[in-house]
Coordinates of C-alpha atoms in Angstrom, one line a residue:
M1 CA 0.0 0.0 0.0
K2 CA 2.8 2.4 1.0
R3 CA 4.6 1.6 -2.3
R4 CA 1.5 2.3 -4.3
I5 CA 1.0 5.7 -2.6
L6 CA 4.6 6.6 -3.4
L7 CA 4.2 5.6 -7.1
I8 CA 1.0 7.7 -7.3
A9 CA 2.8 10.6 -5.7
L10 CA 5.7 10.2 -8.2
L11 CA 3.2 9.9 -11.1
L12 CA 1.5 13.1 -10.1
A13 CA 4.8 14.9 -9.9
V14 CA 5.7 13.7 -13.4
L15 CA 2.4 14.8 -14.8
G16 CA 2.7 18.1 -13.0
G17 CA 6.2 18.6 -14.4
M18 CA 5.1 17.7 -17.9
A19 CA 2.1 20.1 -17.7
W20 CA 4.4 22.9 -16.4
L21 CA 6.8 22.3 -19.2
M22 CA 4.1 22.3 -21.9
S23 CA 2.5 25.4 -20.4
S24 CA 5.9 27.2 -20.8
W25 CA 6.0 26.6 -24.5
P26 CA 5.0 29.4 -26.9
R27 CA 1.3 29.2 -27.9
E28 CA 1.0 27.5 -31.2
P29 CA -0.4 29.4 -34.2
V30 CA -3.6 28.1 -35.5
Y31 CA -5.2 27.7 -39.0
Q32 CA -8.8 26.8 -39.5
G33 CA -9.1 26.0 -35.8
K34 CA -6.2 23.5 -35.9
P35 CA -2.7 24.1 -34.3
L36 CA 0.5 24.0 -36.4
T37 CA 1.5 20.6 -35.1
Y38 CA -1.7 19.1 -36.5
W39 CA -0.9 20.4 -40.0
L40 CA 2.7 19.3 -39.7
E41 CA 1.6 15.8 -38.7
R42 CA -0.7 15.8 -41.8
Y43 CA 2.0 17.1 -44.1
Y44 CA 2.8 13.7 -45.5
P45 CA -0.1 11.3 -45.7
P46 CA 0.5 7.6 -45.2
A47 CA 2.3 5.9 -48.1
P48 CA -0.1 4.2 -50.5
K49 CA -0.2 0.4 -50.0
T50 CA 1.0 -0.6 -53.4
P51 CA 3.8 -3.1 -54.3
S52 CA 6.1 -0.2 -55.4
G53 CA 5.1 2.0 -52.5
G54 CA 4.3 4.8 -54.9
L55 CA 5.2 8.5 -54.7
V56 CA 3.9 10.5 -51.7
F57 CA 3.4 14.2 -52.1
P58 CA 2.7 16.8 -49.4
D59 CA -1.0 17.2 -48.4
P60 CA -2.1 20.4 -50.3
E61 CA -4.3 21.6 -47.3
A62 CA -1.3 21.1 -44.9
V63 CA 0.9 23.1 -47.3
E64 CA -1.6 25.9 -47.5
A65 CA -1.9 25.9 -43.7
I66 CA 1.8 26.2 -43.1
R67 CA 2.2 28.9 -45.7
H68 CA -0.7 30.8 -44.2
I69 CA 0.8 30.6 -40.7
G70 CA 4.1 31.8 -42.2
T71 CA 6.8 33.1 -39.9
N72 CA 4.5 32.8 -36.9
A73 CA 5.4 29.1 -37.1
I74 CA 9.1 29.7 -36.3
P75 CA 9.0 29.5 -32.5
T76 CA 7.2 26.2 -32.7
L77 CA 9.4 24.9 -35.4
L78 CA 12.5 25.8 -33.5
R79 CA 11.2 24.0 -30.4
M80 CA 10.5 20.9 -32.5
T81 CA 14.0 21.1 -34.1
R82 CA 15.6 21.3 -30.7
A83 CA 13.5 18.3 -29.3
H84 CA 15.6 15.5 -27.8
D85 CA 15.3 13.1 -24.9
S86 CA 17.5 12.5 -21.9
T87 CA 17.5 9.1 -20.2
L88 CA 15.6 10.5 -17.3
K89 CA 13.0 12.1 -19.5
R90 CA 12.5 8.8 -21.4
K91 CA 12.0 6.9 -18.1
L92 CA 9.5 9.5 -16.8
I93 CA 7.5 9.4 -20.0
A94 CA 7.4 5.6 -19.9
L95 CA 6.2 5.7 -16.3
A96 CA 3.5 8.3 -17.1
Q97 CA 2.2 6.2 -20.0
K98 CA 1.8 3.1 -17.8
Q99 CA -1.0 4.8 -15.8
H100 CA -4.6 4.9 -17.0
F101 CA -6.0 8.0 -15.2
V102 CA -4.7 10.6 -17.6
P103 CA -4.1 9.8 -21.3
I104 CA -0.6 10.7 -22.4
R105 CA 0.0 11.4 -26.1
F106 CA 3.7 11.6 -26.7
T107 CA 5.4 12.5 -30.0
A108 CA 8.9 11.1 -30.2
P109 CA 11.7 13.7 -30.5
W110 CA 12.8 12.4 -33.9
D111 CA 9.3 12.7 -35.2
Q112 CA 9.2 16.3 -34.0
N113 CA 12.6 17.0 -35.7
S114 CA 11.3 15.5 -38.9
R115 CA 8.1 17.5 -38.9
A116 CA 10.0 20.7 -38.2
R117 CA 11.8 20.1 -41.5
F118 CA 8.5 20.1 -43.3
G119 CA 7.6 23.5 -41.9
F120 CA 11.0 25.1 -42.8
S121 CA 10.8 23.5 -46.3
E122 CA 7.6 25.6 -46.9
L123 CA 8.9 28.8 -45.3
G124 CA 12.2 28.8 -47.2
S125 CA 14.1 32.1 -47.2
A126 CA 11.2 33.7 -45.3
A127 CA 12.6 31.9 -42.2
S128 CA 15.9 33.8 -42.3
N129 CA 15.3 35.2 -38.8
A130 CA 15.6 31.7 -37.5
V131 CA 19.2 31.3 -38.7
P132 CA 21.0 32.2 -35.4
A133 CA 18.8 29.8 -33.4
L134 CA 19.3 27.0 -35.9
I135 CA 23.1 27.5 -35.8
E136 CA 22.9 27.2 -32.0
I137 CA 20.9 23.9 -32.3
L138 CA 23.4 22.6 -34.9
D139 CA 26.4 23.4 -32.7
S140 CA 24.7 22.0 -29.6
N141 CA 24.2 18.6 -31.2
F142 CA 21.4 17.6 -28.8
S143 CA 21.0 14.4 -31.0
P144 CA 21.9 13.3 -34.5
S145 CA 18.3 13.8 -35.5
S146 CA 18.1 17.3 -34.0
Q147 CA 21.3 18.3 -35.7
E148 CA 20.2 16.9 -39.0
S149 CA 16.9 18.8 -38.8
A150 CA 18.7 22.1 -38.1
A151 CA 21.0 21.5 -41.1
S152 CA 18.1 20.7 -43.3
A153 CA 16.3 23.9 -42.2
L154 CA 19.4 26.0 -43.0
G155 CA 19.5 24.5 -46.4
F156 CA 15.9 25.3 -47.1
I157 CA 16.6 28.9 -46.1
G158 CA 19.3 29.0 -48.7
P159 CA 21.8 31.9 -49.3
A160 CA 20.2 33.9 -46.4
A161 CA 21.8 31.3 -44.1
R162 CA 25.4 32.1 -45.1
Q163 CA 26.5 32.7 -41.5
A164 CA 25.8 29.0 -40.9
V165 CA 28.6 27.9 -43.3
P166 CA 31.4 27.7 -40.7
S167 CA 29.2 25.5 -38.4
L168 CA 28.2 23.2 -41.3
V169 CA 31.8 22.8 -42.4
R170 CA 32.7 21.8 -38.8
T171 CA 29.9 19.3 -38.6
L172 CA 31.1 17.5 -41.7
A173 CA 33.5 15.7 -39.4
S174 CA 30.4 13.8 -38.1
T175 CA 30.6 10.0 -38.0
N176 CA 27.0 9.8 -39.0
G177 CA 26.8 9.2 -42.7
F178 CA 23.3 10.4 -43.2
N179 CA 24.0 13.6 -41.3
R180 CA 27.1 14.3 -43.6
F181 CA 24.8 13.8 -46.5
T182 CA 22.5 16.5 -45.2
F183 CA 25.3 18.9 -44.3
V184 CA 26.6 18.7 -47.8
I185 CA 23.2 19.4 -49.3
A186 CA 22.8 22.4 -47.0
L187 CA 26.2 23.8 -48.1
G188 CA 25.2 23.4 -51.7
S189 CA 21.8 25.0 -51.2
I190 CA 23.3 28.0 -49.3
H191 CA 26.3 28.2 -51.8
A192 CA 28.1 31.0 -49.9
E193 CA 31.5 31.5 -48.3
P194 CA 33.2 29.4 -51.0
Q195 CA 36.6 29.9 -49.3
L196 CA 35.3 27.7 -46.5
A197 CA 32.7 25.5 -48.2
V198 CA 34.5 24.5 -51.4
P199 CA 37.5 22.9 -49.7
A200 CA 35.2 21.0 -47.3
L201 CA 33.1 19.7 -50.3
I202 CA 36.3 18.7 -52.2
K203 CA 37.2 16.6 -49.2
S204 CA 33.7 15.1 -49.2
L205 CA 34.3 13.8 -52.7
S206 CA 36.4 11.1 -50.9
D207 CA 33.7 10.3 -48.3
P208 CA 33.2 6.6 -47.6
Q209 CA 29.5 7.0 -48.4
T210 CA 28.6 7.0 -52.1
G211 CA 25.6 9.3 -51.5
V212 CA 27.8 11.9 -49.8
R213 CA 30.3 11.8 -52.7
E214 CA 27.6 12.2 -55.3
T215 CA 25.9 15.0 -53.4
A216 CA 29.2 16.8 -52.8
A217 CA 29.7 16.9 -56.6
E218 CA 26.3 18.3 -57.1
A219 CA 26.9 20.9 -54.3
L220 CA 30.1 22.0 -55.9
G221 CA 28.2 22.7 -59.1
Q222 CA 26.0 25.1 -57.3
F223 CA 29.0 27.3 -56.5
G224 CA 29.6 27.9 -60.2
A225 CA 33.0 29.5 -61.0
D226 CA 33.8 29.7 -57.3
A227 CA 34.3 25.9 -57.4
G228 CA 37.2 26.1 -59.8
P229 CA 39.6 24.5 -57.3
A230 CA 37.4 21.4 -57.4
V231 CA 37.9 20.7 -61.1
P232 CA 40.9 18.3 -60.8
A233 CA 39.0 16.1 -58.3
L234 CA 35.8 16.2 -60.4
V235 CA 37.7 15.2 -63.5
E236 CA 39.2 12.3 -61.7
I237 CA 35.7 11.1 -60.7
Y238 CA 34.4 11.7 -64.2
D239 CA 37.2 9.6 -65.7
R240 CA 36.2 6.6 -63.5
N241 CA 33.1 6.0 -65.6
T242 CA 31.0 5.1 -62.5
A243 CA 27.6 6.3 -61.3
E244 CA 29.4 9.2 -59.6
S245 CA 30.7 10.3 -62.9
F246 CA 27.3 11.5 -63.9
H247 CA 27.3 13.9 -61.0
A248 CA 30.8 15.1 -61.8
A249 CA 29.9 15.7 -65.4
T250 CA 27.0 18.0 -64.4
A251 CA 29.1 19.8 -61.9
L252 CA 31.9 20.5 -64.4
G253 CA 29.3 22.1 -66.7
L254 CA 27.9 24.3 -63.9
I255 CA 31.3 25.5 -63.0
G256 CA 31.6 26.8 -66.5
P257 CA 34.7 28.3 -68.2
A258 CA 36.6 27.8 -64.9
A259 CA 36.5 24.1 -65.7
K260 CA 38.3 24.4 -69.1
S261 CA 40.9 21.9 -68.0
A262 CA 38.2 19.2 -68.0
V263 CA 37.5 19.6 -71.8
P264 CA 39.9 16.8 -72.9
S265 CA 38.3 14.3 -70.5
L266 CA 34.8 15.4 -71.5
L267 CA 35.7 14.8 -75.2
R268 CA 37.1 11.4 -74.4
G269 CA 33.9 10.5 -72.6
L270 CA 31.8 11.8 -75.5
A271 CA 33.8 9.8 -78.1
N272 CA 33.4 6.5 -76.2
T273 CA 30.3 5.0 -77.7
N274 CA 30.4 2.1 -75.2
L275 CA 29.4 4.5 -72.4
D276 CA 25.8 5.2 -71.2
P277 CA 24.1 7.5 -73.7
E278 CA 22.9 9.7 -70.8
F279 CA 26.5 10.1 -69.6
R280 CA 27.5 11.2 -73.1
R281 CA 24.6 13.6 -73.3
L282 CA 25.7 15.2 -70.0
S283 CA 29.2 15.5 -71.4
V284 CA 27.9 17.4 -74.4
L285 CA 25.9 19.8 -72.2
S286 CA 29.0 20.4 -70.0
L287 CA 31.2 21.1 -73.0
G288 CA 28.6 23.7 -74.1
R289 CA 28.5 25.3 -70.7
I290 CA 32.3 25.5 -70.4
H291 CA 32.6 26.8 -74.0
A292 CA 36.4 26.8 -73.9
E293 CA 39.2 25.2 -75.8
P294 CA 37.5 25.6 -79.2
E295 CA 40.4 24.1 -81.1
L296 CA 39.8 20.8 -79.3
V297 CA 36.0 20.9 -79.3
V298 CA 35.6 22.1 -82.9
P299 CA 38.7 21.0 -84.8
R300 CA 39.4 22.7 -88.1

């Protein structure tokens, strides 16, 4: 009996603490009588039950709701991006969910992190005021999921998040392959501070993860002529004739005239009829964008 009283007292303390914590959060913005978190939860409907899974697109009504709420969503999105669990918190929530007096609806931190990304993807550059807070979350590294969410949000904001580049470059040392993939995407989307970002992306061309290497090539292309120092490394990847070579070919074209040293390799790739037709097509496009070394491209 005494033990039961102690458990009830502990439970009440847990519920009281959770209620106090929730009451301290900023009031959520509302659209059509529903809070922002409702619309974020609805953003992606369940995947269709087909053999192939099918493509899933954002729910149009949820998209409209988030865009209507606009920058008023930022405080809630930041709280969700920051969400993470301590061991104590997990134990307290598990204890609270065992009781049947008060229903407890709990959204896991990684789900909150993921849904925050949906919101920032719709706000885009309009969320530029959130950049300092997102950098703080990125640097704090509360959890891999929280850090990945912050990096994604910065990428969605784009060039207006240029002050985040030093932090993103530092986080590329992460041992989490999926996070490195996201950090590289963010650097490409922001495409600023090339003196910091380009060397980091060149290094990522040698990442152990294929997806990171391919994305690094794409990100370098977004820097245009500023990615000139990456041309030798991209040519080396192009010459391998692997799946990554497709990404290198595109990047070389986007770098433009600063990639003129790649012209001989592109011509060899174009002349090799044994290669994938799409690869050769990309080589032609890149040669046109580079528009250099005419004596090689158009021999007289």
